[in-house]
mmCIF file of C-alpha atoms in Angstrom:
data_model
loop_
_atom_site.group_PDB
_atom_site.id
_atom_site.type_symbol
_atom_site.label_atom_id
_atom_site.label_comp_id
_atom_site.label_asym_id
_atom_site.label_seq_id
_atom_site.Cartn_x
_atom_site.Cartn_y
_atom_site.Cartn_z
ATOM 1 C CA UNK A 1 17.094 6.297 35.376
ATOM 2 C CA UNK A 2 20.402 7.288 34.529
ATOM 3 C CA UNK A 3 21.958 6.881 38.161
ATOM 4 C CA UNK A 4 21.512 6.331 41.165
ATOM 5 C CA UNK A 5 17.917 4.623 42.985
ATOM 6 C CA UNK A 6 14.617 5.664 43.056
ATOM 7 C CA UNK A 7 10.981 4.425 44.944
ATOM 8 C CA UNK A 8 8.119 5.776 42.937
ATOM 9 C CA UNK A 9 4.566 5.211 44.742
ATOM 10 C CA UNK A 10 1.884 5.274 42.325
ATOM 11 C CA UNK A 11 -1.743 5.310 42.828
ATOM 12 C CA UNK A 12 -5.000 5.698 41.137
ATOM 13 C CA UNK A 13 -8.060 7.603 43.089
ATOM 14 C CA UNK A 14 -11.517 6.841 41.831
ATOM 15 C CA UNK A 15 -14.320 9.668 41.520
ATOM 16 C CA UNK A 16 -15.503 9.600 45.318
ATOM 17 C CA UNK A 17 -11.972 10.155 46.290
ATOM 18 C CA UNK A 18 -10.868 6.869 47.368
ATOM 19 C CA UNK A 19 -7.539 5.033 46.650
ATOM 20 C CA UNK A 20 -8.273 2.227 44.340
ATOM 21 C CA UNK A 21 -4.462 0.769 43.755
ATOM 22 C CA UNK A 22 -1.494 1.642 45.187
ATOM 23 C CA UNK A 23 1.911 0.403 43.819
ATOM 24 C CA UNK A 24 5.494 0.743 45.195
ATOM 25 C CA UNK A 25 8.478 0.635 42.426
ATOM 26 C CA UNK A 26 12.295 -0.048 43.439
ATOM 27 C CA UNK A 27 14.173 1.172 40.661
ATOM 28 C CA UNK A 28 17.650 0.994 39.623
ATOM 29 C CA UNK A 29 20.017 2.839 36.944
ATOM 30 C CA UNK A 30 19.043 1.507 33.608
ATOM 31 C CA UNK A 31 15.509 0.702 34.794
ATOM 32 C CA UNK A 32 12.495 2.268 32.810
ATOM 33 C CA UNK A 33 9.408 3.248 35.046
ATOM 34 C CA UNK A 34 6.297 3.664 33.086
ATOM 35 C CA UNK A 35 3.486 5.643 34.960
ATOM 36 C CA UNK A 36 -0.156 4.766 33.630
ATOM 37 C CA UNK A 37 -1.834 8.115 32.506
ATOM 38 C CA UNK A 38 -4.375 7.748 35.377
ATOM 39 C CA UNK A 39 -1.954 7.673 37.881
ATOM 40 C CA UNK A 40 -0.410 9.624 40.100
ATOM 41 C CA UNK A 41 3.424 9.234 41.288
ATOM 42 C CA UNK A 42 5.720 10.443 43.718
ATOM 43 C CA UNK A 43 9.203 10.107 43.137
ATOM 44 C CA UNK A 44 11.246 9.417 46.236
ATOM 45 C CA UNK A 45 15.364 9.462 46.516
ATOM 46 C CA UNK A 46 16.115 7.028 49.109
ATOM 47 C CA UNK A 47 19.718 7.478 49.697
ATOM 48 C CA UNK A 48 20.880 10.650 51.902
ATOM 49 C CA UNK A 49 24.152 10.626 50.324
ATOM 50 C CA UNK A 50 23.496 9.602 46.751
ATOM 51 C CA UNK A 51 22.015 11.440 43.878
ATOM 52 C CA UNK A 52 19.348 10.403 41.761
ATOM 53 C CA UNK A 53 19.113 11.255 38.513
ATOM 54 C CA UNK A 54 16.565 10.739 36.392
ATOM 55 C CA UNK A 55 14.589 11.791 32.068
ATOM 56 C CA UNK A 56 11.463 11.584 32.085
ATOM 57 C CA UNK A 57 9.787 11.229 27.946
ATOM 58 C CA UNK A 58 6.451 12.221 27.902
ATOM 59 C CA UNK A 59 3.803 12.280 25.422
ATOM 60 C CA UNK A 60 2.892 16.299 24.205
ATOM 61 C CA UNK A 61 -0.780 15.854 25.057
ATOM 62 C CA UNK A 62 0.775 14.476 28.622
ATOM 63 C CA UNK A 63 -1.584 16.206 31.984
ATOM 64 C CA UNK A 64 -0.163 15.760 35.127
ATOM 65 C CA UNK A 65 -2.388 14.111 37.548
ATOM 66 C CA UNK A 66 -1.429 15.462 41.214
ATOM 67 C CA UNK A 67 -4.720 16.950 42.257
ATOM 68 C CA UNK A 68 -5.586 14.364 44.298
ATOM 69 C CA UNK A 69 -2.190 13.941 45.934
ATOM 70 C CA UNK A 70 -2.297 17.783 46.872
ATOM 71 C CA UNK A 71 -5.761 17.388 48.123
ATOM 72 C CA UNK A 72 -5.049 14.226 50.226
ATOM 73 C CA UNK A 73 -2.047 15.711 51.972
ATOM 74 C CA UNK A 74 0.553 13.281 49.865
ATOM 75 C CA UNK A 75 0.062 9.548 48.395
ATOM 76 C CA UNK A 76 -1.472 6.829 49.896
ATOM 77 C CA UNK A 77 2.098 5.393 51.496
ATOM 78 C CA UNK A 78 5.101 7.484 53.044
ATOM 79 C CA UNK A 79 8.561 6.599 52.908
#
């Protein structure tokens, strides 16, 4: 992250549907935040008066995995 903080909730969903592992990340400027390809990830800006700003690399044969996110309403954990 370049500046400010940032709560990413990641989880994985196996084929029936069902959350397997769920992970909360605090992260700080200057942190890196790597996101396992068969995960999904919300990104979460906890300060109201603070912005976050973040880069994301990513490789060019990178798929987004949010399917299951959409289809459950939002991740497994709500900030």
């Amino acid at each position: 992250m370049v500046s400010g903080e940032a709560v990413y909730y990641l989880q994985k969903i196996d084929d029936n549907g069902n959350v397997v592992d769920a992970v909360q990340i605090h992260a700080r400027a200057g942190d890196i935040v790597p996101i396992p390809s068969t995960y999904g990830h919300v990104t979460i800006n906890p300060s109201s008066d603070k912005p976050l700003v973040m880069m994301n690399w990513v490789d060019r044969t990178f798929d987004s995995v949010y399917g299951d996110i959409i289809d459950l309403n939002g991740a497994a954990y709500y900030l």
